[in-house]
mmCIF file of C-alpha atoms and ligand atoms in Angstrom:
data_model
loop_
_atom_site.group_PDB
_atom_site.id
_atom_site.type_symbol
_atom_site.label_atom_id
_atom_site.label_comp_id
_atom_site.label_asym_id
_atom_site.label_seq_id
_atom_site.Cartn_x
_atom_site.Cartn_y
_atom_site.Cartn_z
ATOM 1 C CA MET K 257 0.019 -0.050 -0.082
ATOM 2 C CA LEU K 258 2.827 2.441 0.895
ATOM 3 C CA GLU K 259 4.725 1.285 -2.225
ATOM 4 C CA GLN K 260 1.655 1.849 -4.408
ATOM 5 C CA GLY K 261 1.314 5.221 -2.690
ATOM 6 C CA LEU K 262 4.753 6.192 -3.655
ATOM 7 C CA LYS K 263 4.042 5.020 -7.170
ATOM 8 C CA ASP K 264 0.954 7.047 -7.212
ATOM 9 C CA GLY K 265 2.811 10.210 -6.146
ATOM 10 C CA ALA K 266 2.471 10.352 -2.463
ATOM 11 C CA LYS K 267 5.285 12.446 -0.961
ATOM 12 C CA VAL K 268 4.380 13.091 2.657
ATOM 13 C CA PHE K 269 3.940 10.139 5.047
ATOM 14 C CA GLY K 270 2.375 10.589 8.449
ATOM 15 C CA LEU K 271 4.059 8.054 10.762
ATOM 16 C CA ALA K 272 3.324 6.428 14.017
ATOM 17 C CA THR K 273 5.400 4.859 16.683
ATOM 18 C CA GLY K 274 4.709 2.151 19.396
ATOM 19 C CA SER K 275 4.639 -1.703 18.883
ATOM 20 C CA THR K 276 2.001 -1.728 16.157
ATOM 21 C CA PRO K 277 4.100 -0.378 13.141
ATOM 22 C CA GLU K 278 7.229 -2.316 14.113
ATOM 23 C CA THR K 279 6.638 -5.090 11.624
ATOM 24 C CA LEU K 280 5.615 -2.553 8.894
ATOM 25 C CA TYR K 281 9.041 -0.884 9.449
ATOM 26 C CA GLN K 282 10.823 -4.102 9.374
ATOM 27 C CA GLU K 283 9.249 -4.989 6.117
ATOM 28 C CA LEU K 284 10.006 -1.648 4.577
ATOM 29 C CA ASN K 285 13.643 -1.969 5.761
ATOM 30 C CA LYS K 286 13.962 -5.231 3.928
ATOM 31 C CA SER K 287 12.203 -3.764 0.764
ATOM 32 C CA ASN K 288 13.527 -1.799 -2.114
ATOM 33 C CA VAL K 289 11.112 1.039 -1.281
ATOM 34 C CA ASP K 290 12.997 4.383 -1.622
ATOM 35 C CA PHE K 291 11.928 7.278 0.513
ATOM 36 C CA THR K 292 14.751 9.710 -0.314
ATOM 37 C CA ASN K 293 12.344 12.010 -2.037
ATOM 38 C CA SER K 294 9.758 11.716 0.609
ATOM 39 C CA ILE K 295 8.864 13.660 3.801
ATOM 40 C CA SER K 296 7.797 12.076 7.138
ATOM 41 C CA VAL K 297 5.721 13.914 9.739
ATOM 42 C CA ASN K 298 5.223 11.913 12.931
ATOM 43 C CA LEU K 299 2.158 11.935 15.237
ATOM 44 C CA ASP K 300 3.667 12.663 18.538
ATOM 45 C CA GLU K 301 6.556 12.843 21.052
ATOM 46 C CA TYR K 302 6.769 12.654 24.854
ATOM 47 C CA VAL K 303 7.358 15.907 26.612
ATOM 48 C CA GLY K 304 10.825 16.006 28.170
ATOM 49 C CA LEU K 305 12.369 13.459 25.924
ATOM 50 C CA GLY K 306 14.840 14.236 23.109
ATOM 51 C CA LYS K 307 16.360 12.315 20.327
ATOM 52 C CA GLU K 308 19.144 10.822 22.536
ATOM 53 C CA ASP K 309 16.728 9.279 24.952
ATOM 54 C CA LYS K 310 16.083 5.711 24.040
ATOM 55 C CA GLN K 311 12.414 5.958 24.890
ATOM 56 C CA SER K 312 11.789 9.073 22.768
ATOM 57 C CA TYR K 313 9.825 8.724 19.581
ATOM 58 C CA SER K 314 12.566 10.452 17.707
ATOM 59 C CA TYR K 315 15.046 7.766 18.806
ATOM 60 C CA PHE K 316 12.393 5.063 17.874
ATOM 61 C CA MET K 317 12.079 6.362 14.374
ATOM 62 C CA ASN K 318 15.736 6.666 13.697
ATOM 63 C CA ASP K 319 16.385 3.233 15.060
ATOM 64 C CA ARG K 320 13.374 1.369 13.376
ATOM 65 C CA LEU K 321 13.246 3.180 10.103
ATOM 66 C CA PHE K 322 15.158 6.350 9.207
ATOM 67 C CA ASP K 323 18.701 4.946 9.851
ATOM 68 C CA THR K 324 18.037 2.271 7.197
ATOM 69 C CA LYS K 325 15.517 4.192 4.965
ATOM 70 C CA PRO K 326 16.461 7.781 4.766
ATOM 71 C CA PHE K 327 13.875 10.256 3.882
ATOM 72 C CA LYS K 328 14.476 13.803 2.390
ATOM 73 C CA GLU K 329 13.072 15.324 5.598
ATOM 74 C CA ASN K 330 11.839 13.911 8.910
ATOM 75 C CA TYR K 331 9.568 15.859 11.302
ATOM 76 C CA LEU K 332 8.694 15.096 14.809
ATOM 77 C CA PRO K 333 7.588 17.479 17.545
ATOM 78 C CA ASP K 334 10.424 18.445 19.869
ATOM 79 C CA GLY K 335 9.703 17.111 23.229
ATOM 80 C CA LYS K 336 12.385 19.201 24.687
ATOM 81 C CA ALA K 337 11.242 22.411 23.321
ATOM 82 C CA SER K 338 11.516 25.279 26.017
ATOM 83 C CA ASP K 339 8.086 26.821 24.875
ATOM 84 C CA LEU K 340 5.721 23.865 24.118
ATOM 85 C CA ASP K 341 2.914 26.181 22.943
ATOM 86 C CA LYS K 342 5.378 27.585 20.389
ATOM 87 C CA GLU K 343 6.369 24.080 19.377
ATOM 88 C CA CYS K 344 2.767 23.277 18.752
ATOM 89 C CA GLU K 345 2.338 26.276 16.495
ATOM 90 C CA LYS K 346 5.652 25.431 14.627
ATOM 91 C CA TYR K 347 4.501 21.912 14.049
ATOM 92 C CA ASN K 348 1.137 23.106 12.817
ATOM 93 C CA GLU K 349 3.114 25.153 10.264
ATOM 94 C CA ILE K 350 5.038 22.119 9.259
ATOM 95 C CA ILE K 351 1.885 20.038 8.694
ATOM 96 C CA ALA K 352 0.288 22.885 6.759
ATOM 97 C CA LYS K 353 3.362 23.138 4.507
ATOM 98 C CA ASN K 354 3.529 19.368 4.081
ATOM 99 C CA PRO K 355 -0.046 18.030 3.670
ATOM 100 C CA ILE K 356 -0.102 14.382 4.530
ATOM 101 C CA ASP K 357 -0.706 11.964 1.731
ATOM 102 C CA ILE K 358 -0.795 8.685 3.665
ATOM 103 C CA GLN K 359 -1.155 8.720 7.483
ATOM 104 C CA ILE K 360 -0.284 5.459 9.427
ATOM 105 C CA LEU K 361 -2.170 5.115 12.658
ATOM 106 C CA GLY K 362 -2.152 2.669 15.538
ATOM 107 C CA ILE K 363 -4.963 2.947 18.193
ATOM 108 C CA GLY K 364 -4.833 3.056 21.946
ATOM 109 C CA GLN K 365 -6.864 0.580 24.115
ATOM 110 C CA ASN K 366 -9.000 3.493 24.945
ATOM 111 C CA GLY K 367 -9.623 4.407 21.346
ATOM 112 C CA HIS K 368 -6.971 7.264 21.108
ATOM 113 C CA ILE K 369 -5.287 8.139 17.818
ATOM 114 C CA GLY K 370 -2.000 9.985 17.972
ATOM 115 C CA PHE K 371 -2.115 10.965 21.620
ATOM 116 C CA ASN K 372 -5.513 12.315 21.349
ATOM 117 C CA GLU K 373 -7.173 10.971 24.443
ATOM 118 C CA PRO K 374 -10.930 10.394 24.945
ATOM 119 C CA GLY K 375 -12.672 13.745 25.305
ATOM 120 C CA THR K 376 -10.478 15.497 22.757
ATOM 121 C CA ASN K 377 -12.355 17.762 20.443
ATOM 122 C CA PHE K 378 -12.257 16.516 16.751
ATOM 123 C CA ASP K 379 -11.062 19.893 15.387
ATOM 124 C CA VAL K 380 -7.877 20.367 17.481
ATOM 125 C CA GLU K 381 -4.430 20.839 16.028
ATOM 126 C CA THR K 382 -1.096 20.129 17.640
ATOM 127 C CA GLN K 383 -1.457 20.267 21.365
ATOM 128 C CA VAL K 384 0.224 19.428 24.678
ATOM 129 C CA VAL K 385 -1.874 16.424 26.089
ATOM 130 C CA ASP K 386 -1.942 14.729 29.478
ATOM 131 C CA LEU K 387 -1.604 11.154 29.069
ATOM 132 C CA THR K 388 -4.419 9.006 30.699
ATOM 133 C CA GLU K 389 -3.714 6.153 33.179
ATOM 134 C CA SER K 390 -4.682 3.663 30.385
ATOM 135 C CA THR K 391 -2.010 5.127 27.904
ATOM 136 C CA ILE K 392 0.657 5.336 30.672
ATOM 137 C CA ASN K 393 0.026 1.735 31.718
ATOM 138 C CA ALA K 394 0.108 0.412 28.183
ATOM 139 C CA ASN K 395 3.396 2.226 27.408
ATOM 140 C CA LYS K 396 5.287 1.393 30.672
ATOM 141 C CA LYS K 397 6.810 -1.597 28.973
ATOM 142 C CA TYR K 398 9.234 0.676 27.283
ATOM 143 C CA PHE K 399 10.427 2.202 30.542
ATOM 144 C CA ASP K 400 12.329 0.840 33.556
ATOM 145 C CA ASN K 401 9.398 1.698 35.758
ATOM 146 C CA ILE K 402 6.011 3.471 35.579
ATOM 147 C CA GLU K 403 7.212 6.635 37.188
ATOM 148 C CA GLU K 404 9.592 7.139 34.240
ATOM 149 C CA VAL K 405 6.768 7.305 31.743
ATOM 150 C CA PRO K 406 6.227 10.969 30.916
ATOM 151 C CA SER K 407 2.809 12.249 31.864
ATOM 152 C CA GLN K 408 2.514 14.562 28.898
ATOM 153 C CA ALA K 409 3.009 14.436 25.098
ATOM 154 C CA LEU K 410 2.818 16.650 22.029
ATOM 155 C CA SER K 411 0.399 15.220 19.687
ATOM 156 C CA MET K 412 -0.744 16.182 16.228
ATOM 157 C CA GLY K 413 -4.449 16.983 16.637
ATOM 158 C CA ILE K 414 -7.381 15.032 15.243
ATOM 159 C CA GLY K 415 -8.233 17.972 13.021
ATOM 160 C CA SER K 416 -4.828 17.587 11.214
ATOM 161 C CA ILE K 417 -5.064 13.777 11.074
ATOM 162 C CA MET K 418 -8.511 14.139 9.316
ATOM 163 C CA LYS K 419 -6.921 16.290 6.670
ATOM 164 C CA SER K 420 -4.659 13.380 5.549
ATOM 165 C CA LYS K 421 -5.621 12.121 2.071
ATOM 166 C CA LYS K 422 -5.551 8.498 3.017
ATOM 167 C CA ILE K 423 -5.381 6.891 6.399
ATOM 168 C CA VAL K 424 -4.247 3.373 7.301
ATOM 169 C CA LEU K 425 -4.975 2.243 10.795
ATOM 170 C CA ILE K 426 -3.321 -0.908 12.066
ATOM 171 C CA ALA K 427 -4.251 -2.863 15.227
ATOM 172 C CA TYR K 428 -3.187 -6.268 16.606
ATOM 173 C CA GLY K 429 -4.343 -8.113 19.595
ATOM 174 C CA LEU K 430 -7.247 -8.806 21.873
ATOM 175 C CA GLU K 431 -6.435 -5.703 23.961
ATOM 176 C CA LYS K 432 -7.539 -3.587 20.909
ATOM 177 C CA SER K 433 -10.722 -5.371 20.230
ATOM 178 C CA ASP K 434 -12.995 -3.076 22.211
ATOM 179 C CA ALA K 435 -11.423 -0.065 20.656
ATOM 180 C CA ILE K 436 -11.743 -1.501 17.130
ATOM 181 C CA LYS K 437 -15.392 -2.391 17.755
ATOM 182 C CA ASN K 438 -16.290 1.093 19.122
ATOM 183 C CA MET K 439 -14.378 2.682 16.280
ATOM 184 C CA ILE K 440 -16.219 0.741 13.533
ATOM 185 C CA GLU K 441 -19.612 -0.057 14.999
ATOM 186 C CA GLY K 442 -20.035 2.488 17.714
ATOM 187 C CA SER K 443 -21.323 6.057 17.329
ATOM 188 C CA VAL K 444 -18.999 8.904 16.367
ATOM 189 C CA THR K 445 -18.186 10.307 19.762
ATOM 190 C CA LYS K 446 -15.348 12.261 21.545
ATOM 191 C CA ASP K 447 -15.246 9.342 24.093
ATOM 192 C CA VAL K 448 -13.749 7.123 21.205
ATOM 193 C CA PRO K 449 -11.422 9.580 19.273
ATOM 194 C CA ALA K 450 -10.907 6.969 16.623
ATOM 195 C CA SER K 451 -14.589 6.853 15.855
ATOM 196 C CA VAL K 452 -14.079 10.141 13.905
ATOM 197 C CA LEU K 453 -12.540 8.093 11.214
ATOM 198 C CA GLN K 454 -16.059 7.135 10.177
ATOM 199 C CA LYS K 455 -16.292 10.642 8.713
ATOM 200 C CA HIS K 456 -13.126 10.396 6.588
ATOM 201 C CA ASN K 457 -13.684 9.086 3.028
ATOM 202 C CA ASP K 458 -10.510 7.004 2.582
ATOM 203 C CA VAL K 459 -9.611 4.810 5.511
ATOM 204 C CA THR K 460 -8.039 1.219 5.459
ATOM 205 C CA VAL K 461 -8.129 -0.692 8.600
ATOM 206 C CA ILE K 462 -5.727 -3.571 8.916
ATOM 207 C CA ILE K 463 -6.343 -5.775 11.946
ATOM 208 C CA ASP K 464 -5.617 -9.357 13.052
ATOM 209 C CA LYS K 465 -8.286 -11.923 14.047
ATOM 210 C CA ASP K 466 -7.963 -10.965 17.742
ATOM 211 C CA ALA K 467 -8.358 -7.190 17.230
ATOM 212 C CA ALA K 468 -11.327 -7.927 15.034
ATOM 213 C CA SER K 469 -12.824 -10.521 17.242
ATOM 214 C CA LYS K 470 -15.622 -8.262 18.829
ATOM 215 C CA LEU K 471 -16.966 -7.028 15.479
ATOM 216 C CA SER K 472 -20.243 -8.357 14.669
ATOM 217 C CA ILE K 473 -19.272 -9.417 11.187
ATOM 218 C CA PHE K 474 -15.698 -9.970 9.955
ATOM 219 C CA MET K 475 -14.033 -11.887 7.118
ATOM 220 C CA VAL K 476 -10.428 -13.208 7.272
ATOM 221 C CA LEU K 477 -8.580 -12.083 4.107
ATOM 222 C CA PRO K 478 -5.222 -13.328 3.017
ATOM 223 C CA PHE K 479 -2.201 -11.292 4.108
ATOM 224 C CA GLN K 480 -1.652 -8.511 1.715
ATOM 225 C CA GLN K 481 1.533 -6.571 1.402
ATOM 226 C CA ILE K 482 1.336 -3.165 3.050
HETATM 227 C C1 LIG L 731 2.040 6.356 18.634
HETATM 228 C C2 LIG L 731 0.695 6.731 18.654
HETATM 229 C C3 LIG L 731 -0.284 6.056 19.441
HETATM 230 C C4 LIG L 731 -0.115 4.545 19.258
HETATM 231 C C5 LIG L 731 -1.089 3.720 20.142
HETATM 232 C C6 LIG L 731 -0.914 2.189 20.069
HETATM 233 O O1 LIG L 731 2.799 7.421 17.639
HETATM 234 O O2 LIG L 731 0.330 7.844 18.161
HETATM 235 O O3 LIG L 731 -1.637 6.344 19.143
HETATM 236 O O4 LIG L 731 -0.363 4.231 17.938
HETATM 237 O O5 LIG L 731 -0.892 4.172 21.514
HETATM 238 O O6 LIG L 731 0.264 1.911 20.616
HETATM 239 P P1 LIG L 731 0.906 0.390 20.379
HETATM 240 O O7 LIG L 731 1.139 0.221 18.877
HETATM 241 O O8 LIG L 731 2.241 0.474 21.239
HETATM 242 O O9 LIG L 731 -0.118 -0.529 20.918
#
């Protein structure tokens, strides 16, 4: 899908971090895909972590993808910016200058996309968010202990995510099954941020059997290269 996107002229890729896109990035690293003329714009970064911090999303992206597959330009919010509000404005300008052709999304167990937690307005742009207990718990596996998980992050807003031309949401595992059901079959509500995707006209959802297990109808299709 990303390869096809590149062939079709996609220039700007919105990228996600976390465990979900790891296999995607491994496959891309093994492939012949060439991103040297592409631009990446990531969804989020922890407040207080910089690119040298192993738990930062900047470090993650270099390690998992950019070191092997260089892009023309890579953008992530700067978690160490001294003025976070200014950093949000700066990031909005970056997104406005580089409209996203294909946005890759994971989903939180609580239905968050990016780090837009339940209750976030659908029209927000980049903002400083307080991470919920559910998100901190889900992400503690990357840290030595839970106290080290930052309590805040900078996140691209839902308004910006919804402006992406094409969205690909990926989810694996039983712990995502409620979020997937609510996203696809529930009503569009701020309580489930991902439910807003029902209003986007080009969303592909790639899920495994476990993540799909609470949907009322689902078909298992053979693996397709993404
Ligand atoms: C990460 C991001 C988050 C994650 C979500 C799922 O950049 O924006 O929305 O996609 O928290 O995380 P994993 O994939 O670790 O289950």
